[in-house]
Amino acid sequence: MTTASYRIRPAGPDDAAFLADVTLTATRAQGRLPADFDEADWRGGFEEWSLESIDDPATDLNVIELDGRPVGRLRISRTPGSVELNGIQLHPDAQNRGIGTAIITELQSEAATRGVPLELHVERDNPNARRLYDRLGFTKTGEDGAEDVMQWTQLWNAAVAKRYDTPGTGMFAPEVLGPTVDRLAELADGGRALEFAIGTGRVAVPLSERGVPVSGIELSNAMIAELRTKVDETAIPVVVGDMSIVRAPGEFSLVYLVFNTISNLLTQEQQVECFRNAARHLSPGGRFVIELWVPELRRLPPGTPATVGVAEPGYILLDTYDVLNQHVVSHHFHFGEGTQAELGRTPHRYIWPAELDLMAQLAGFTLESRHADWTGSPFTADSPSHISVYRLSTT
């Protein structure tokens, strides 16, 4: 199929009536208008909302044009942590010409360049849109009323998942993984364990082999596919979705989140919800364990927004900081003997230990212990990371 030539331009006040028209026409063509739909009332409210969106600096409301005539509506929001597709509607005459796919692909490219996810909501009674998003690689991460929340990210795609495991070295080294599994097995205390962001099973598989029943939540289907090369669904069941929202069946004595992964949630609100979701899964007195790095702002030279985290043959890690929003983007440079390098980016929101403790309190936890590593070394002002164990109330 050849993609039609289209143009996107900013919407103005004179476009408010058209934006309502095209949204109404597209929805009516799909047979999705309720029987008691009040068109006049809806149109008045929608046009007013469109005018507000035009004036909103945080939102880009656009008109899609084809051959010089308006045929669609596109609304996008951009935040430090994501690109959000708030809505795309095309007149039926402009559909099935590749325009929607091309626009979303451009947004995916933008999100990948920034190193952030592309997010959207889709109504459950809109199967055509859902099929498009599924085809373009979006994953359902939660629900919001009558809508599914979906996300696309290049951070944990198939290529990343394939090279994620480094058996015997790095975070897979026995001296790293052994104490991790030992401590988690102790904290599970004979009960079931749930891993948020289970990934390829770096921790879950050896913990399961120790006799601890383990389940998982994971956003990336590619990472789950790698996990499935090691164990099947009966051994370690996994629910696909956002660890701050999605529920796994059953009750657990331990929920754990390792290797700085809570910082992959890019807002304070999402991080608090992660604690609350852990609490929802735990039995009274259960534990939530977090492994997290301590922000390295003391290493940040005045006036310089970046630090070098790792510099070794074939790999350089450069972290750039946005101290206003507590965001850091890790830039991973992989290179060989030649002049070419491969760049990958991972965005994070860093959290101070005291802030983490307050998040825990908001979810009903108290801090039980904090150590510098999995072997129980004392946590000090110079510790680069910590293992924090939070306990849920028994009442």
Tab-separated table of N, CA and C in Angstrom, residues 193-343:
chain	number	residue	atom	x	y	z
A	193	ALA	N	6.829	-15.397	46.038
A	193	ALA	CA	7.497	-14.144	45.699
A	193	ALA	C	7.008	-13.641	44.345
A	194	LEU	N	6.913	-12.327	44.236
A	194	LEU	CA	6.515	-11.672	42.994
A	194	LEU	C	7.598	-10.684	42.600
A	195	GLU	N	8.123	-10.817	41.372
A	195	GLU	CA	9.119	-9.868	40.891
A	195	GLU	C	8.479	-8.865	39.944
A	196	PHE	N	8.570	-7.580	40.291
A	196	PHE	CA	8.200	-6.517	39.373
A	196	PHE	C	9.316	-6.360	38.346
A	197	ALA	N	8.946	-6.224	37.057
A	197	ALA	CA	9.919	-6.107	35.967
A	197	ALA	C	10.853	-7.322	35.969
A	198	ILE	N	10.267	-8.488	35.760
A	198	ILE	CA	10.997	-9.752	35.886
A	198	ILE	C	12.024	-9.938	34.774
A	199	GLY	N	11.842	-9.257	33.647
A	199	GLY	CA	12.827	-9.307	32.571
A	199	GLY	C	13.055	-10.702	32.027
A	200	THR	N	14.303	-11.062	31.828
A	200	THR	CA	14.659	-12.377	31.288
A	200	THR	C	14.811	-13.431	32.369
A	201	GLY	N	14.507	-13.052	33.610
A	201	GLY	CA	14.562	-14.026	34.695
A	201	GLY	C	15.912	-14.140	35.369
A	202	ARG	N	16.730	-13.103	35.275
A	202	ARG	CA	18.064	-13.132	35.885
A	202	ARG	C	18.006	-13.573	37.341
A	203	VAL	N	17.064	-13.015	38.109
A	203	VAL	CA	16.919	-13.352	39.525
A	203	VAL	C	15.830	-14.405	39.734
A	204	ALA	N	14.757	-14.309	38.974
A	204	ALA	CA	13.607	-15.184	39.205
A	204	ALA	C	13.929	-16.654	38.989
A	205	VAL	N	14.702	-16.956	37.944
A	205	VAL	CA	14.980	-18.366	37.643
A	205	VAL	C	15.791	-19.027	38.762
A	206	PRO	N	16.927	-18.460	39.188
A	206	PRO	CA	17.653	-19.118	40.288
A	206	PRO	C	16.883	-19.093	41.605
A	207	LEU	N	16.053	-18.064	41.825
A	207	LEU	CA	15.248	-18.039	43.055
A	207	LEU	C	14.213	-19.159	43.025
A	208	SER	N	13.609	-19.382	41.861
A	208	SER	CA	12.660	-20.486	41.705
A	208	SER	C	13.353	-21.826	41.916
A	209	GLU	N	14.584	-21.943	41.431
A	209	GLU	CA	15.334	-23.191	41.606
A	209	GLU	C	15.680	-23.454	43.062
A	210	ARG	N	15.622	-22.419	43.880
A	210	ARG	CA	15.837	-22.579	45.320
A	210	ARG	C	14.574	-23.032	46.042
A	211	GLY	N	13.487	-23.241	45.285
A	211	GLY	CA	12.251	-23.727	45.883
A	211	GLY	C	11.252	-22.641	46.227
A	212	VAL	N	11.539	-21.378	45.888
A	212	VAL	CA	10.605	-20.287	46.153
A	212	VAL	C	9.650	-20.170	44.969
A	213	PRO	N	8.343	-20.271	45.165
A	213	PRO	CA	7.407	-20.064	44.052
A	213	PRO	C	7.460	-18.602	43.606
A	214	VAL	N	7.781	-18.364	42.332
A	214	VAL	CA	7.978	-17.010	41.817
A	214	VAL	C	7.005	-16.736	40.679
A	215	SER	N	6.386	-15.556	40.712
A	215	SER	CA	5.606	-15.023	39.600
A	215	SER	C	6.224	-13.693	39.194
A	216	GLY	N	5.753	-13.140	38.079
A	216	GLY	CA	6.341	-11.892	37.624
A	216	GLY	C	5.366	-10.986	36.914
A	217	ILE	N	5.726	-9.722	36.840
A	217	ILE	CA	5.062	-8.724	35.997
A	217	ILE	C	6.149	-8.134	35.102
A	218	GLU	N	5.846	-7.988	33.809
A	218	GLU	CA	6.847	-7.478	32.869
A	218	GLU	C	6.158	-6.730	31.729
A	219	LEU	N	6.706	-5.572	31.374
A	219	LEU	CA	6.136	-4.751	30.314
A	219	LEU	C	6.537	-5.229	28.924
A	220	SER	N	7.744	-5.799	28.786
A	220	SER	CA	8.301	-6.121	27.473
A	220	SER	C	8.041	-7.573	27.086
A	221	ASN	N	7.305	-7.757	25.985
A	221	ASN	CA	7.097	-9.113	25.475
A	221	ASN	C	8.407	-9.743	25.013
A	222	ALA	N	9.335	-8.911	24.533
A	222	ALA	CA	10.627	-9.437	24.080
A	222	ALA	C	11.421	-10.019	25.238
A	223	MET	N	11.397	-9.360	26.374
A	223	MET	CA	12.098	-9.881	27.545
A	223	MET	C	11.443	-11.173	28.033
A	224	ILE	N	10.118	-11.222	27.994
A	224	ILE	CA	9.411	-12.443	28.406
A	224	ILE	C	9.766	-13.594	27.473
A	225	ALA	N	9.894	-13.296	26.181
A	225	ALA	CA	10.251	-14.342	25.220
A	225	ALA	C	11.600	-14.965	25.572
A	226	GLU	N	12.546	-14.139	26.018
A	226	GLU	CA	13.841	-14.680	26.437
A	226	GLU	C	13.700	-15.513	27.711
A	227	LEU	N	12.865	-15.053	28.631
A	227	LEU	CA	12.606	-15.831	29.848
A	227	LEU	C	12.036	-17.200	29.500
A	228	ARG	N	11.177	-17.245	28.480
A	228	ARG	CA	10.526	-18.503	28.111
A	228	ARG	C	11.489	-19.502	27.471
A	229	THR	N	12.678	-19.065	27.091
A	229	THR	CA	13.680	-20.024	26.622
A	229	THR	C	14.309	-20.775	27.789
A	230	LYS	N	14.044	-20.298	29.018
A	230	LYS	CA	14.627	-20.920	30.215
A	230	LYS	C	13.593	-21.717	31.003
A	231	VAL	N	12.410	-21.144	31.186
A	231	VAL	CA	11.343	-21.803	31.949
A	231	VAL	C	10.007	-21.525	31.280
A	232	ASP	N	9.045	-22.407	31.510
A	232	ASP	CA	7.730	-22.202	30.903
A	232	ASP	C	6.791	-21.481	31.870
A	233	GLU	N	5.567	-21.256	31.400
A	233	GLU	CA	4.585	-20.476	32.151
A	233	GLU	C	4.179	-21.162	33.445
A	234	THR	N	4.207	-22.484	33.467
A	234	THR	CA	3.819	-23.185	34.696
A	234	THR	C	4.875	-23.018	35.787
A	235	ALA	N	6.138	-22.892	35.375
A	235	ALA	CA	7.212	-22.739	36.357
A	235	ALA	C	7.248	-21.329	36.922
A	236	ILE	N	7.178	-20.332	36.064
A	236	ILE	CA	7.182	-18.924	36.491
A	236	ILE	C	6.138	-18.186	35.667
A	237	PRO	N	4.907	-18.060	36.167
A	237	PRO	CA	3.874	-17.317	35.431
A	237	PRO	C	4.169	-15.825	35.426
A	238	VAL	N	3.879	-15.162	34.302
A	238	VAL	CA	4.153	-13.740	34.144
A	238	VAL	C	2.916	-13.044	33.575
A	239	VAL	N	2.587	-11.895	34.145
A	239	VAL	CA	1.526	-11.035	33.635
A	239	VAL	C	2.178	-9.891	32.879
A	240	VAL	N	1.681	-9.607	31.676
A	240	VAL	CA	2.231	-8.529	30.862
A	240	VAL	C	1.586	-7.203	31.277
A	241	GLY	N	2.419	-6.196	31.536
A	241	GLY	CA	1.864	-4.889	31.848
A	241	GLY	C	2.784	-4.042	32.706
A	242	ASP	N	2.271	-2.897	33.095
A	242	ASP	CA	2.983	-1.902	33.890
A	242	ASP	C	2.979	-2.334	35.355
A	243	MET	N	4.169	-2.403	35.962
A	243	MET	CA	4.284	-2.905	37.335
A	243	MET	C	3.638	-1.978	38.355
A	244	SER	N	3.320	-0.745	37.977
A	244	SER	CA	2.664	0.159	38.913
A	244	SER	C	1.146	0.016	38.896
A	245	ILE	N	0.626	-0.792	37.951
A	245	ILE	CA	-0.825	-0.888	37.770
A	245	ILE	C	-1.325	-2.326	37.788
A	246	VAL	N	-0.640	-3.202	37.044
A	246	VAL	CA	-1.164	-4.534	36.744
A	246	VAL	C	-1.149	-5.435	37.975
A	247	ARG	N	-2.177	-6.273	38.095
A	247	ARG	CA	-2.257	-7.238	39.189
A	247	ARG	C	-1.878	-8.632	38.708
A	248	ALA	N	-1.119	-9.321	39.519
A	248	ALA	CA	-0.830	-10.739	39.311
A	248	ALA	C	-1.736	-11.549	40.232
A	249	PRO	N	-2.190	-12.720	39.811
A	249	PRO	CA	-3.087	-13.508	40.650
A	249	PRO	C	-2.423	-13.951	41.950
A	250	GLY	N	-3.208	-13.963	43.006
A	250	GLY	CA	-2.747	-14.527	44.274
A	250	GLY	C	-2.195	-13.494	45.237
A	251	GLU	N	-1.702	-14.029	46.365
A	251	GLU	CA	-1.140	-13.209	47.443
A	251	GLU	C	0.296	-13.679	47.695
A	252	PHE	N	1.145	-12.751	48.096
A	252	PHE	CA	2.568	-13.042	48.194
A	252	PHE	C	3.120	-12.574	49.539
A	253	SER	N	4.195	-13.237	49.970
A	253	SER	CA	4.883	-12.788	51.177
A	253	SER	C	6.016	-11.829	50.847
A	254	LEU	N	6.433	-11.807	49.552
A	254	LEU	CA	7.540	-10.956	49.131
A	254	LEU	C	7.279	-10.416	47.733
A	255	VAL	N	7.450	-9.106	47.585
A	255	VAL	CA	7.525	-8.459	46.271
A	255	VAL	C	8.900	-7.815	46.189
A	256	TYR	N	9.582	-7.973	45.072
A	256	TYR	CA	10.917	-7.380	44.973
A	256	TYR	C	11.115	-6.715	43.613
A	257	LEU	N	11.973	-5.698	43.622
A	257	LEU	CA	12.236	-4.869	42.447
A	257	LEU	C	13.711	-4.506	42.471
A	258	VAL	N	14.486	-5.130	41.574
A	258	VAL	CA	15.940	-5.058	41.687
A	258	VAL	C	16.558	-4.195	40.585
A	259	PHE	N	17.853	-3.956	40.723
A	259	PHE	CA	18.704	-3.338	39.712
A	259	PHE	C	18.165	-1.986	39.238
A	260	ASN	N	17.752	-1.140	40.187
A	260	ASN	CA	17.394	0.262	39.915
A	260	ASN	C	16.116	0.432	39.111
A	261	THR	N	15.311	-0.625	38.952
A	261	THR	CA	14.236	-0.588	37.969
A	261	THR	C	13.084	0.327	38.361
A	262	ILE	N	12.920	0.650	39.646
A	262	ILE	CA	11.854	1.587	39.998
A	262	ILE	C	12.104	2.942	39.353
A	263	SER	N	13.371	3.258	39.056
A	263	SER	CA	13.674	4.546	38.425
A	263	SER	C	13.242	4.583	36.965
A	264	ASN	N	12.874	3.436	36.379
A	264	ASN	CA	12.335	3.437	35.016
A	264	ASN	C	10.949	4.065	34.956
A	265	LEU	N	10.277	4.164	36.105
A	265	LEU	CA	9.018	4.910	36.188
A	265	LEU	C	9.388	6.385	36.290
A	266	LEU	N	8.902	7.201	35.376
A	266	LEU	CA	9.479	8.518	35.165
A	266	LEU	C	8.768	9.659	35.873
A	267	THR	N	7.763	9.349	36.696
A	267	THR	CA	7.132	10.386	37.508
A	267	THR	C	7.054	9.914	38.954
A	268	GLN	N	6.991	10.873	39.861
A	268	GLN	CA	6.843	10.532	41.269
A	268	GLN	C	5.535	9.797	41.510
A	269	GLU	N	4.482	10.213	40.790
A	269	GLU	CA	3.181	9.569	40.955
A	269	GLU	C	3.247	8.089	40.592
A	270	GLN	N	3.911	7.754	39.498
A	270	GLN	CA	4.034	6.351	39.095
A	270	GLN	C	4.845	5.563	40.119
A	271	GLN	N	5.856	6.168	40.666
A	271	GLN	CA	6.684	5.476	41.646
A	271	GLN	C	5.903	5.204	42.926
A	272	VAL	N	5.079	6.171	43.350
A	272	VAL	CA	4.220	5.941	44.520
A	272	VAL	C	3.228	4.822	44.221
A	273	GLU	N	2.655	4.825	43.009
A	273	GLU	CA	1.707	3.779	42.640
A	273	GLU	C	2.366	2.410	42.619
A	274	CYS	N	3.648	2.369	42.313
A	274	CYS	CA	4.375	1.098	42.346
A	274	CYS	C	4.383	0.534	43.765
A	275	PHE	N	4.640	1.392	44.749
A	275	PHE	CA	4.572	0.956	46.143
A	275	PHE	C	3.162	0.463	46.484
A	276	ARG	N	2.167	1.200	46.060
A	276	ARG	CA	0.786	0.809	46.379
A	276	ARG	C	0.418	-0.506	45.712
A	277	ASN	N	0.923	-0.725	44.493
A	277	ASN	CA	0.637	-1.990	43.830
A	277	ASN	C	1.340	-3.145	44.534
A	278	ALA	N	2.539	-2.896	45.047
A	278	ALA	CA	3.216	-3.928	45.843
A	278	ALA	C	2.385	-4.276	47.069
A	279	ALA	N	1.863	-3.245	47.736
A	279	ALA	CA	1.050	-3.480	48.935
A	279	ALA	C	-0.191	-4.294	48.613
A	280	ARG	N	-0.798	-4.054	47.439
A	280	ARG	CA	-2.005	-4.798	47.059
A	280	ARG	C	-1.722	-6.286	46.883
A	281	HIS	N	-0.497	-6.630	46.545
A	281	HIS	CA	-0.151	-8.036	46.305
A	281	HIS	C	0.288	-8.776	47.566
A	282	LEU	N	0.612	-8.049	48.617
A	282	LEU	CA	1.230	-8.671	49.785
A	282	LEU	C	0.210	-9.092	50.834
A	283	SER	N	0.523	-10.180	51.506
A	283	SER	CA	-0.236	-10.559	52.691
A	283	SER	C	0.186	-9.661	53.850
A	284	PRO	N	-0.620	-9.553	54.913
A	284	PRO	CA	-0.224	-8.716	56.048
A	284	PRO	C	1.161	-9.097	56.572
A	285	GLY	N	1.997	-8.090	56.799
A	285	GLY	CA	3.357	-8.338	57.254
A	285	GLY	C	4.334	-8.678	56.155
A	286	GLY	N	3.862	-8.659	54.892
A	286	GLY	CA	4.734	-8.979	53.767
A	286	GLY	C	5.776	-7.892	53.528
A	287	ARG	N	6.763	-8.232	52.726
A	287	ARG	CA	7.893	-7.324	52.497
A	287	ARG	C	7.993	-6.905	51.031
A	288	PHE	N	8.429	-5.659	50.837
A	288	PHE	CA	8.737	-5.108	49.516
A	288	PHE	C	10.206	-4.698	49.529
A	289	VAL	N	10.999	-5.294	48.626
A	289	VAL	CA	12.444	-5.065	48.589
A	289	VAL	C	12.805	-4.293	47.332
A	290	ILE	N	13.588	-3.237	47.502
A	290	ILE	CA	14.010	-2.404	46.381
A	290	ILE	C	15.530	-2.279	46.380
A	291	GLU	N	16.137	-2.515	45.221
A	291	GLU	CA	17.553	-2.253	45.010
A	291	GLU	C	17.666	-1.002	44.139
A	292	LEU	N	18.394	0.005	44.627
A	292	LEU	CA	18.398	1.293	43.933
A	292	LEU	C	19.714	2.025	44.167
A	293	TRP	N	20.138	2.769	43.147
A	293	TRP	CA	21.359	3.556	43.291
A	293	TRP	C	21.059	4.887	43.981
A	294	VAL	N	22.071	5.420	44.630
A	294	VAL	CA	21.966	6.735	45.270
A	294	VAL	C	22.344	7.787	44.233
A	295	PRO	N	21.521	8.821	44.037
A	295	PRO	CA	21.861	9.850	43.037
A	295	PRO	C	23.267	10.399	43.241
A	296	GLU	N	23.971	10.557	42.119
A	296	GLU	CA	25.390	10.923	42.182
A	296	GLU	C	25.612	12.416	41.955
A	297	LEU	N	24.748	13.250	42.485
A	297	LEU	CA	24.849	14.676	42.210
A	297	LEU	C	26.109	15.297	42.802
A	298	ARG	N	26.686	14.670	43.806
A	298	ARG	CA	27.929	15.217	44.357
A	298	ARG	C	29.078	15.125	43.353
A	299	ARG	N	28.948	14.226	42.380
A	299	ARG	CA	29.973	14.079	41.346
A	299	ARG	C	29.752	15.027	40.175
A	300	LEU	N	28.626	15.752	40.184
A	300	LEU	CA	28.282	16.611	39.066
A	300	LEU	C	29.014	17.942	39.202
A	301	PRO	N	29.960	18.257	38.316
A	301	PRO	CA	30.679	19.527	38.430
A	301	PRO	C	29.739	20.706	38.232
A	302	PRO	N	29.959	21.821	38.919
A	302	PRO	CA	29.097	23.011	38.742
A	302	PRO	C	29.046	23.442	37.278
A	303	GLY	N	27.819	23.622	36.801
A	303	GLY	CA	27.645	24.061	35.431
A	303	GLY	C	27.765	22.973	34.385
A	304	THR	N	28.007	21.733	34.812
A	304	THR	CA	28.153	20.618	33.879
A	304	THR	C	27.024	19.615	34.129
A	305	PRO	N	26.206	19.317	33.118
A	305	PRO	CA	25.022	18.481	33.358
A	305	PRO	C	25.254	16.990	33.202
A	306	ALA	N	26.503	16.514	33.144
A	306	ALA	CA	26.730	15.102	32.850
A	306	ALA	C	27.874	14.530	33.673
A	307	THR	N	27.815	13.225	33.903
A	307	THR	CA	28.904	12.490	34.536
A	307	THR	C	29.200	11.253	33.701
A	308	VAL	N	30.435	10.793	33.774
A	308	VAL	CA	30.825	9.536	33.132
A	308	VAL	C	30.722	8.438	34.179
A	309	GLY	N	29.810	7.512	33.957
A	309	GLY	CA	29.612	6.436	34.919
A	309	GLY	C	30.557	5.278	34.721
A	310	VAL	N	30.795	4.921	33.458
A	310	VAL	CA	31.683	3.804	33.123
A	310	VAL	C	32.490	4.196	31.897
A	311	ALA	N	33.765	3.886	31.917
A	311	ALA	CA	34.626	4.066	30.742
A	311	ALA	C	35.560	2.878	30.675
A	312	GLU	N	35.238	1.943	29.798
A	312	GLU	CA	36.032	0.726	29.677
A	312	GLU	C	36.097	0.331	28.211
A	313	PRO	N	36.983	-0.565	27.823
A	313	PRO	CA	37.094	-0.948	26.413
A	313	PRO	C	35.755	-1.425	25.845
A	314	GLY	N	35.297	-0.758	24.814
A	314	GLY	CA	34.066	-1.154	24.149
A	314	GLY	C	32.805	-0.560	24.716
A	315	TYR	N	32.900	0.183	25.831
A	315	TYR	CA	31.665	0.688	26.444
A	315	TYR	C	31.940	1.944	27.253
A	316	ILE	N	31.104	2.963	27.030
A	316	ILE	CA	31.123	4.185	27.833
A	316	ILE	C	29.694	4.502	28.245
A	317	LEU	N	29.513	4.815	29.521
A	317	LEU	CA	28.219	5.233	30.046
A	317	LEU	C	28.307	6.702	30.443
A	318	LEU	N	27.432	7.522	29.841
A	318	LEU	CA	27.368	8.949	30.138
A	318	LEU	C	25.972	9.275	30.645
A	319	ASP	N	25.873	9.857	31.839
A	319	ASP	CA	24.586	10.233	32.428
A	319	ASP	C	24.403	11.738	32.350
A	320	THR	N	23.285	12.181	31.767
A	320	THR	CA	22.954	13.602	31.717
A	320	THR	C	21.789	13.874	32.652
A	321	TYR	N	21.904	14.945	33.443
A	321	TYR	CA	20.963	15.213	34.527
A	321	TYR	C	20.070	16.412	34.243
A	322	ASP	N	18.819	16.264	34.617
A	322	ASP	CA	17.865	17.369	34.704
A	322	ASP	C	17.483	17.463	36.175
A	323	VAL	N	18.201	18.295	36.915
A	323	VAL	CA	18.037	18.309	38.379
A	323	VAL	C	16.705	18.920	38.785
A	324	LEU	N	16.090	19.719	37.916
A	324	LEU	CA	14.801	20.315	38.258
A	324	LEU	C	13.719	19.250	38.372
A	325	ASN	N	13.735	18.289	37.448
A	325	ASN	CA	12.699	17.248	37.403
A	325	ASN	C	13.168	15.899	37.949
A	326	GLN	N	14.407	15.859	38.498
A	326	GLN	CA	14.991	14.618	39.002
A	326	GLN	C	15.050	13.535	37.922
A	327	HIS	N	15.396	13.954	36.717
A	327	HIS	CA	15.523	13.018	35.610
A	327	HIS	C	16.986	12.865	35.223
A	328	VAL	N	17.336	11.686	34.826
A	328	VAL	CA	18.663	11.413	34.284
A	328	VAL	C	18.490	10.484	33.093
A	329	VAL	N	19.213	10.766	32.031
A	329	VAL	CA	19.211	9.885	30.862
A	329	VAL	C	20.590	9.246	30.769
A	330	SER	N	20.603	7.922	30.763
A	330	SER	CA	21.853	7.179	30.614
A	330	SER	C	22.086	6.909	29.132
A	331	HIS	N	23.225	7.354	28.643
A	331	HIS	CA	23.605	7.163	27.243
A	331	HIS	C	24.648	6.046	27.193
A	332	HIS	N	24.305	4.946	26.548
A	332	HIS	CA	25.158	3.760	26.498
A	332	HIS	C	25.832	3.694	25.126
A	333	PHE	N	27.139	3.880	25.088
A	333	PHE	CA	27.903	3.817	23.841
A	333	PHE	C	28.654	2.487	23.778
A	334	HIS	N	28.314	1.676	22.780
A	334	HIS	CA	29.005	0.397	22.549
A	334	HIS	C	29.793	0.519	21.246
A	335	PHE	N	31.050	0.110	21.260
A	335	PHE	CA	31.884	0.278	20.080
A	335	PHE	C	32.960	-0.798	20.027
A	336	GLY	N	33.483	-0.964	18.832
A	336	GLY	CA	34.548	-1.949	18.619
A	336	GLY	C	35.837	-1.279	18.195
A	337	GLU	N	36.572	-1.928	17.314
A	337	GLU	CA	37.868	-1.415	16.888
A	337	GLU	C	37.751	-0.295	15.861
A	338	GLY	N	36.622	-0.216	15.159
A	338	GLY	CA	36.468	0.779	14.102
A	338	GLY	C	36.054	2.140	14.635
A	339	THR	N	35.497	2.942	13.731
A	339	THR	CA	35.110	4.318	14.091
A	339	THR	C	33.626	4.446	14.395
A	340	GLN	N	32.869	3.365	14.267
A	340	GLN	CA	31.427	3.416	14.495
A	340	GLN	C	31.093	3.009	15.924
A	341	ALA	N	30.021	3.622	16.457
A	341	ALA	CA	29.528	3.283	17.791
A	341	ALA	C	28.014	3.144	17.748
A	342	GLU	N	27.487	2.315	18.620
A	342	GLU	CA	26.042	2.150	18.765
A	342	GLU	C	25.608	2.837	20.046
A	343	LEU	N	24.579	3.686	19.942
A	343	LEU	CA	24.091	4.448	21.086
A	343	LEU	C	22.713	3.964	21.493
